[in-house]
Short mmCIF file of C-alpha atoms and ligand atoms in Angstrom, two decimals:
data_model
loop_
_atom_site.label_atom_id
_atom_site.label_comp_id
_atom_site.label_asym_id
_atom_site.label_seq_id
_atom_site.Cartn_x
_atom_site.Cartn_y
_atom_site.Cartn_z
CA MET A 13 -25.02 -104.36 7.92
CA LEU A 14 -24.97 -108.06 7.21
CA VAL A 15 -25.01 -110.29 10.17
CA HIS A 16 -23.90 -113.83 10.31
CA SER A 17 -25.59 -115.82 12.98
CA ILE A 18 -25.03 -119.41 14.16
CA VAL A 19 -26.66 -119.14 17.51
CA PRO A 20 -30.16 -120.26 16.85
CA ASN A 21 -30.61 -121.93 20.14
CA LEU A 22 -28.28 -120.98 22.98
CA SER A 23 -30.32 -122.58 25.72
CA PRO A 24 -28.76 -126.00 25.91
CA GLU A 25 -25.15 -124.57 26.35
CA PHE A 26 -26.58 -121.79 28.67
CA ALA A 27 -28.44 -124.41 30.77
CA ALA A 28 -25.22 -126.63 30.97
CA ASP A 29 -23.05 -123.67 31.91
CA VAL A 30 -25.48 -122.69 34.60
CA TYR A 31 -25.50 -126.20 35.96
CA ALA A 32 -21.79 -126.42 35.98
CA GLY A 33 -21.38 -122.97 37.80
CA LEU A 34 -24.04 -123.33 40.42
CA THR A 35 -22.85 -126.85 41.42
CA LYS A 36 -19.22 -125.76 42.01
CA PRO A 37 -18.34 -126.90 45.50
CA VAL A 38 -16.69 -123.91 47.08
CA GLN A 39 -17.70 -120.80 45.12
CA LYS A 40 -20.80 -120.79 42.85
CA GLU A 41 -20.24 -118.91 39.65
CA LEU A 42 -21.77 -117.84 36.28
CA PRO A 43 -19.78 -116.99 33.18
CA SER A 44 -19.70 -113.17 32.77
CA LYS A 45 -20.46 -113.46 28.91
CA TYR A 46 -24.09 -114.28 29.92
CA LEU A 47 -24.45 -110.79 31.39
CA TYR A 48 -25.08 -109.49 27.96
CA ASP A 49 -28.61 -110.25 26.77
CA ASP A 50 -30.64 -107.46 25.37
CA VAL A 51 -31.33 -105.82 28.79
CA GLY A 52 -27.67 -106.43 29.86
CA SER A 53 -26.30 -104.76 26.68
CA ALA A 54 -28.55 -101.78 27.12
CA LEU A 55 -27.63 -101.41 30.72
CA PHE A 56 -23.83 -101.71 29.85
CA GLU A 57 -24.36 -98.76 27.73
CA VAL A 58 -25.72 -96.76 30.63
CA ILE A 59 -22.81 -97.89 32.80
CA SER A 60 -20.37 -96.57 30.37
CA ARG A 61 -21.93 -93.07 30.75
CA LEU A 62 -22.01 -92.98 34.66
CA PRO A 63 -19.84 -90.45 36.39
CA GLU A 64 -18.22 -93.19 38.49
CA TYR A 65 -17.19 -95.36 35.48
CA GLY A 66 -14.33 -93.31 34.22
CA LEU A 67 -12.95 -96.16 32.11
CA THR A 68 -14.91 -95.79 28.94
CA ARG A 69 -14.34 -91.98 28.91
CA ALA A 70 -10.61 -92.59 29.29
CA ASP A 71 -10.59 -95.13 26.44
CA GLU A 72 -12.58 -92.70 24.27
CA ARG A 73 -10.24 -89.67 25.08
CA LEU A 74 -7.16 -91.68 24.07
CA LEU A 75 -8.79 -92.92 20.88
CA ARG A 76 -9.94 -89.59 20.00
CA ARG A 77 -6.51 -87.98 20.69
CA HIS A 78 -4.46 -90.66 18.93
CA ALA A 79 -6.61 -92.03 16.21
CA ARG A 80 -4.67 -90.34 13.37
CA ASP A 81 -1.30 -91.53 14.85
CA ILE A 82 -2.82 -94.99 15.30
CA VAL A 83 -3.95 -95.26 11.71
CA GLU A 84 -0.61 -93.87 10.38
CA ARG A 85 1.26 -96.64 12.19
CA LEU A 86 -0.73 -99.47 10.58
CA ALA A 87 0.39 -101.59 7.72
CA THR A 88 -2.20 -101.09 5.03
CA PRO A 89 -4.57 -101.96 3.33
CA VAL A 90 -6.08 -103.01 6.53
CA ALA A 91 -9.45 -104.57 7.51
CA VAL A 92 -10.58 -104.01 11.18
CA ALA A 93 -12.03 -106.68 13.46
CA GLU A 94 -13.47 -105.73 16.85
CA LEU A 95 -13.80 -108.28 19.62
CA GLY A 96 -16.87 -107.62 21.74
CA SER A 97 -17.63 -104.36 20.07
CA GLY A 98 -20.61 -103.42 22.27
CA SER A 99 -22.24 -100.36 20.70
CA GLY A 100 -19.14 -99.44 18.74
CA ARG A 101 -19.44 -95.81 19.95
CA LYS A 102 -15.70 -95.40 20.76
CA THR A 103 -14.73 -97.24 17.49
CA ARG A 104 -15.97 -94.33 15.35
CA GLN A 105 -12.75 -92.48 16.09
CA ILE A 106 -10.56 -95.12 14.53
CA LEU A 107 -12.88 -96.01 11.64
CA GLU A 108 -13.30 -92.35 10.59
CA ALA A 109 -9.50 -91.79 10.59
CA LEU A 110 -8.96 -95.08 8.58
CA CYS A 111 -11.91 -94.33 6.15
CA ARG A 112 -10.23 -90.95 5.15
CA ARG A 113 -7.32 -93.15 3.75
CA GLN A 114 -8.95 -96.27 2.29
CA ARG A 115 -12.27 -98.05 1.95
CA THR A 116 -12.59 -100.02 5.09
CA ARG A 117 -14.37 -103.33 5.96
CA TYR A 118 -15.20 -103.46 9.66
CA TYR A 119 -16.18 -106.78 11.37
CA PRO A 120 -17.71 -106.39 14.85
CA ILE A 121 -17.72 -109.76 16.75
CA GLU A 122 -20.23 -110.20 19.37
CA ILE A 123 -22.32 -112.68 21.18
CA SER A 124 -24.95 -110.04 21.84
CA PRO A 125 -27.28 -109.50 18.93
CA THR A 126 -28.49 -106.36 20.64
CA ALA A 127 -25.01 -104.97 20.88
CA LEU A 128 -24.56 -105.87 17.10
CA ALA A 129 -27.70 -104.03 16.15
CA MET A 130 -26.51 -100.88 18.22
CA CYS A 131 -23.09 -101.00 16.47
CA GLN A 132 -24.61 -100.96 13.03
CA ARG A 133 -26.89 -98.00 13.93
CA GLU A 134 -23.89 -96.13 15.46
CA LEU A 135 -21.32 -96.54 12.55
CA SER A 136 -23.08 -97.22 9.22
CA ASP A 137 -23.15 -93.45 8.42
CA ILE A 138 -19.34 -93.44 8.12
CA ASP A 139 -18.24 -92.72 4.39
CA SER A 140 -16.26 -95.57 2.77
CA ILE A 141 -17.22 -98.25 5.36
CA SER A 142 -18.80 -101.62 5.00
CA ILE A 143 -19.80 -103.58 8.09
CA LEU A 144 -20.10 -107.22 8.39
CA GLY A 145 -21.12 -108.31 11.88
CA PHE A 146 -20.41 -111.82 13.36
CA GLU A 147 -22.58 -113.15 16.06
CA ARG A 148 -19.92 -115.31 17.56
CA GLU A 149 -17.57 -116.06 20.34
CA TYR A 150 -14.39 -113.78 20.03
CA LEU A 151 -11.96 -116.48 18.59
CA ASP A 152 -14.61 -118.06 16.23
CA GLY A 153 -15.44 -114.74 14.81
CA LEU A 154 -11.77 -113.83 14.36
CA LEU A 155 -11.18 -117.13 12.36
CA GLU A 156 -13.91 -116.05 10.20
CA VAL A 157 -12.54 -112.65 9.48
CA ALA A 158 -8.98 -114.20 8.75
CA ALA A 159 -10.71 -116.57 6.31
CA GLN A 160 -11.92 -113.47 4.38
CA ARG A 161 -8.51 -111.88 4.29
CA ARG A 162 -7.55 -110.71 0.72
CA ALA A 163 -3.97 -111.09 -0.52
CA GLY A 164 -1.60 -108.47 0.86
CA GLN A 165 -4.38 -107.20 3.26
CA HIS A 166 -3.56 -106.65 7.09
CA ILE A 167 -5.91 -107.01 10.02
CA LEU A 168 -6.21 -104.60 12.85
CA VAL A 169 -7.92 -106.31 15.85
CA LEU A 170 -9.64 -103.96 18.45
CA PHE A 171 -10.06 -105.28 22.02
CA LEU A 172 -11.16 -102.12 23.83
CA GLY A 173 -12.75 -101.18 27.11
CA SER A 174 -10.37 -103.43 29.00
CA THR A 175 -12.57 -106.54 28.30
CA ILE A 176 -9.32 -108.52 28.48
CA GLY A 177 -9.58 -107.85 32.37
CA ASN A 178 -12.55 -110.31 32.43
CA PHE A 179 -10.04 -113.04 31.94
CA ASP A 180 -7.69 -114.01 34.87
CA ARG A 181 -4.11 -113.06 34.32
CA MET A 182 -2.91 -116.42 32.87
CA ALA A 183 -6.01 -116.89 30.68
CA GLY A 184 -5.62 -113.32 29.50
CA ILE A 185 -2.13 -114.12 28.10
CA LYS A 186 -3.41 -117.34 26.60
CA PHE A 187 -6.24 -115.54 24.99
CA LEU A 188 -3.83 -112.94 23.45
CA ALA A 189 -1.55 -115.78 22.24
CA SER A 190 -4.64 -117.38 20.49
CA VAL A 191 -5.47 -114.12 18.91
CA ARG A 192 -1.73 -113.82 17.79
CA ARG A 193 -1.89 -117.42 16.17
CA ILE A 194 -4.78 -116.32 13.99
CA LEU A 195 -2.85 -113.25 12.76
CA GLN A 196 0.08 -112.80 10.50
CA PRO A 197 3.24 -110.86 11.22
CA GLY A 198 2.71 -107.14 10.73
CA ASP A 199 -0.96 -107.34 11.73
CA SER A 200 -1.94 -105.26 14.87
CA LEU A 201 -3.89 -105.37 17.99
CA LEU A 202 -5.17 -102.25 19.69
CA LEU A 203 -5.70 -103.38 23.33
CA GLY A 204 -7.41 -101.25 25.91
CA THR A 205 -6.25 -101.94 29.59
CA ASP A 206 -7.58 -100.46 32.91
CA LEU A 207 -4.73 -99.70 35.15
CA GLU A 208 -4.45 -100.09 39.00
CA LYS A 209 -6.09 -97.32 40.91
CA SER A 210 -7.47 -96.61 44.50
CA SER A 211 -9.95 -99.06 45.97
CA ALA A 212 -12.42 -96.31 46.61
CA GLN A 213 -12.44 -95.33 42.76
CA LEU A 214 -12.70 -99.03 41.82
CA LEU A 215 -15.65 -99.82 44.17
CA ALA A 216 -17.54 -96.79 43.21
CA ALA A 217 -17.11 -97.63 39.49
CA TYR A 218 -18.40 -101.16 40.00
CA ASP A 219 -21.19 -100.24 42.56
CA ASP A 220 -22.57 -96.89 41.33
CA GLU A 221 -24.83 -94.86 43.43
CA LEU A 222 -27.86 -95.17 40.88
CA GLY A 223 -27.68 -98.95 41.06
CA VAL A 224 -27.26 -99.42 37.37
CA THR A 225 -24.45 -101.92 37.81
CA ALA A 226 -26.49 -103.63 40.47
CA ALA A 227 -29.36 -104.00 37.93
CA PHE A 228 -26.86 -105.18 35.19
CA ASN A 229 -25.65 -108.02 37.60
CA LEU A 230 -29.16 -108.99 38.84
CA ASN A 231 -30.39 -109.12 35.30
CA LEU A 232 -28.36 -112.23 34.97
CA LEU A 233 -30.81 -113.90 37.31
CA SER A 234 -33.74 -112.58 35.48
CA ARG A 235 -32.31 -113.90 32.26
CA ILE A 236 -32.07 -117.35 33.79
CA ASN A 237 -35.70 -117.09 34.92
CA ARG A 238 -36.74 -115.98 31.41
CA GLU A 239 -34.62 -118.49 29.37
CA LEU A 240 -34.14 -121.41 31.55
CA ASP A 241 -37.62 -121.51 33.32
CA ALA A 242 -36.14 -120.63 36.81
CA ASP A 243 -37.59 -119.20 39.94
CA PHE A 244 -35.01 -116.81 41.31
CA ASP A 245 -36.58 -114.31 43.48
CA LEU A 246 -34.61 -111.02 42.79
CA SER A 247 -35.57 -109.38 46.02
CA GLN A 248 -33.63 -112.15 47.77
CA PHE A 249 -30.30 -111.37 46.11
CA GLU A 250 -28.15 -108.28 46.17
CA HIS A 251 -25.15 -107.00 44.10
CA VAL A 252 -21.86 -106.94 45.76
CA ALA A 253 -18.61 -105.46 44.44
CA LYS A 254 -15.40 -106.29 46.20
CA ILE A 255 -11.70 -105.93 45.66
CA ASN A 256 -9.56 -109.00 45.41
CA PRO A 257 -6.10 -107.71 46.39
CA HIS A 258 -4.51 -111.00 45.78
CA PHE A 259 -5.59 -111.02 42.11
CA ARG A 260 -5.57 -107.14 41.85
CA SER A 261 -9.20 -107.36 40.47
CA VAL A 262 -12.69 -106.09 41.25
CA GLU A 263 -15.20 -108.95 41.61
CA MET A 264 -18.99 -108.70 41.16
CA HIS A 265 -21.04 -111.17 43.08
CA LEU A 266 -24.72 -111.71 43.83
CA ARG A 267 -25.20 -112.29 47.47
CA SER A 268 -28.20 -114.39 48.79
CA LYS A 269 -29.99 -112.45 51.49
CA SER A 270 -31.50 -115.63 52.99
CA ARG A 271 -31.34 -119.40 53.12
CA GLN A 272 -33.27 -120.52 50.08
CA THR A 273 -33.62 -123.13 47.18
CA VAL A 274 -33.89 -122.18 43.58
CA ARG A 275 -35.16 -124.25 40.87
CA ILE A 276 -33.89 -124.15 37.40
CA SER A 277 -35.98 -126.38 35.05
CA ALA A 278 -33.86 -126.38 31.90
CA SER A 279 -30.81 -127.17 33.79
CA GLY A 280 -32.52 -129.93 35.89
CA LEU A 281 -31.27 -128.25 39.01
CA ALA A 282 -32.51 -127.27 42.48
CA VAL A 283 -29.74 -125.17 44.10
CA GLU A 284 -29.54 -124.47 47.78
CA PHE A 285 -28.24 -121.08 49.02
CA LEU A 286 -27.08 -120.28 52.48
CA GLU A 287 -27.71 -116.68 53.82
CA GLY A 288 -24.75 -114.64 52.71
CA GLU A 289 -23.52 -117.05 50.06
CA THR A 290 -22.47 -115.60 46.78
CA ILE A 291 -22.53 -116.38 43.03
CA TRP A 292 -19.34 -114.81 41.36
CA THR A 293 -20.39 -113.25 38.13
CA GLU A 294 -17.44 -111.17 36.88
CA SER A 295 -13.86 -110.23 37.57
CA SER A 296 -12.07 -107.10 36.13
CA HIS A 297 -8.36 -107.36 36.56
CA LYS A 298 -6.36 -104.19 36.79
CA TYR A 299 -2.91 -103.85 35.39
CA SER A 300 0.39 -101.99 35.81
CA PRO A 301 1.63 -100.28 32.42
CA GLU A 302 4.83 -102.58 32.41
CA GLU A 303 2.76 -105.70 33.00
CA VAL A 304 0.71 -105.10 29.80
CA LEU A 305 3.95 -104.89 27.85
CA GLU A 306 5.07 -108.18 29.34
CA MET A 307 1.76 -109.84 28.52
CA ALA A 308 1.92 -108.62 24.99
CA ARG A 309 5.57 -109.90 24.69
CA THR A 310 4.63 -113.32 26.05
CA ALA A 311 1.78 -113.56 23.58
CA GLY A 312 3.89 -112.85 20.50
CA PHE A 313 3.42 -109.10 19.98
CA ARG A 314 5.69 -106.15 20.41
CA CYS A 315 4.37 -102.86 21.62
CA ASP A 316 4.61 -100.07 19.10
CA VAL A 317 3.20 -97.48 21.50
CA GLN A 318 1.51 -97.29 24.84
CA TRP A 319 -0.66 -94.09 25.57
CA ILE A 320 -1.79 -93.44 29.25
CA ASP A 321 -4.81 -91.34 29.89
CA ASP A 322 -3.96 -88.25 32.29
CA GLN A 323 -7.34 -88.36 34.19
CA TRP A 324 -8.16 -92.04 34.70
CA PRO A 325 -5.32 -94.52 34.87
CA PHE A 326 -6.03 -96.48 31.61
CA ALA A 327 -3.51 -97.61 28.80
CA GLU A 328 -4.23 -97.85 25.02
CA ASN A 329 -1.56 -100.23 23.65
CA LEU A 330 -0.73 -100.65 19.84
CA LEU A 331 0.75 -104.05 19.53
CA ILE A 332 2.26 -105.49 16.47
CA ALA A 333 2.30 -109.26 15.67
CA GLU A 334 5.82 -110.49 15.36
C1 SAM B 409 -17.27 -104.97 28.75
S1 SAM B 409 -18.18 -104.97 27.17
C2 SAM B 409 -17.20 -103.88 26.27
C3 SAM B 409 -17.93 -103.25 25.07
C4 SAM B 409 -17.06 -102.37 24.30
N1 SAM B 409 -15.89 -102.95 23.69
C5 SAM B 409 -16.57 -101.29 25.10
O1 SAM B 409 -15.36 -101.04 25.17
O2 SAM B 409 -17.38 -100.43 25.57
C6 SAM B 409 -17.91 -106.54 26.53
C7 SAM B 409 -18.57 -106.85 25.22
O3 SAM B 409 -18.12 -108.15 24.81
C8 SAM B 409 -19.22 -109.04 24.45
N2 SAM B 409 -18.82 -110.32 24.81
C9 SAM B 409 -18.66 -110.83 26.04
N3 SAM B 409 -18.16 -112.11 25.94
C10 SAM B 409 -18.01 -112.47 24.69
C11 SAM B 409 -17.55 -113.50 23.96
N4 SAM B 409 -17.16 -114.61 24.56
N5 SAM B 409 -17.51 -113.48 22.67
C12 SAM B 409 -17.95 -112.31 21.95
N6 SAM B 409 -18.39 -111.27 22.56
C13 SAM B 409 -18.44 -111.20 23.87
C14 SAM B 409 -20.33 -108.51 25.31
O4 SAM B 409 -21.69 -108.80 24.67
C15 SAM B 409 -20.10 -107.01 25.40
O5 SAM B 409 -20.79 -106.23 24.40
#
């Protein structure tokens, strides 16, 4: 796989984002995209196999069951772009079904070089595929893909795993509208969305018994130590998952176990933490099936089909750009 990379030195932007997030007056926060360094991407792969995290299995079941139908509904010829592909394991179902009909160019778009490398290992054995990875933010990568579009070619965008849920509801609609603006009428978006479920199920999924999600979250502090020359003492922070009923989301936080000061040299920052104070690191919003259709409509898509898993409330939505 060829990989286009334009992120030779992430640190200045990372240092600035850490400064901005940890100096917020009411709630300290860190952008969730920084959870995915090499360790974080590997840990996410483990999370996706945990018994408590039914989300990935539901996504995979729907893709396996409906891949042929999805492919038959697409305007062809079509190139496939995947936003935040991760390892690409689930994507195999779609790509194999498509490659039976046409030679297929697949563009995984990822900020994590480790995830891009996993994706290549996972998918490069498929017949009639060529893979061109972009180490970019979602929309920058999609713009590059659109620039490579050949005359008469359509684009299928995959946004799986309910990664849309990491945006708050308004930002999610804005993001979908930005994707729509890059596409042309008749292009499609396959959007995975995790649906509302019991608090007990959600808390188990985001705070598993083995502590893998806790390690995934705490790794963000190790990453800041490694890349920004900081002195977070990981034994003085703990992972917390909590339901936010107002926003219908699960939030991940890192809670300070004591009053402490942390120095982050590359950000030029000494941050005070009170005992019990948290850093908000990720939100995962949960949806109703009807709400997903409304979001899609507002963003300029019509929903061709919505499939819902019968074991774990999760919807796969095939959306067509209008
Ligand atoms: C929740 S994981 C989902 C992975 C995979 N799509 C799945 O369904 O299992 C999100 C993925 O998006 C990538 N990612 C996060 N923020 C990103 C951004 N702003 N631009 C590009 N990729 C991003 C992460 O590296 C990670 O691999």
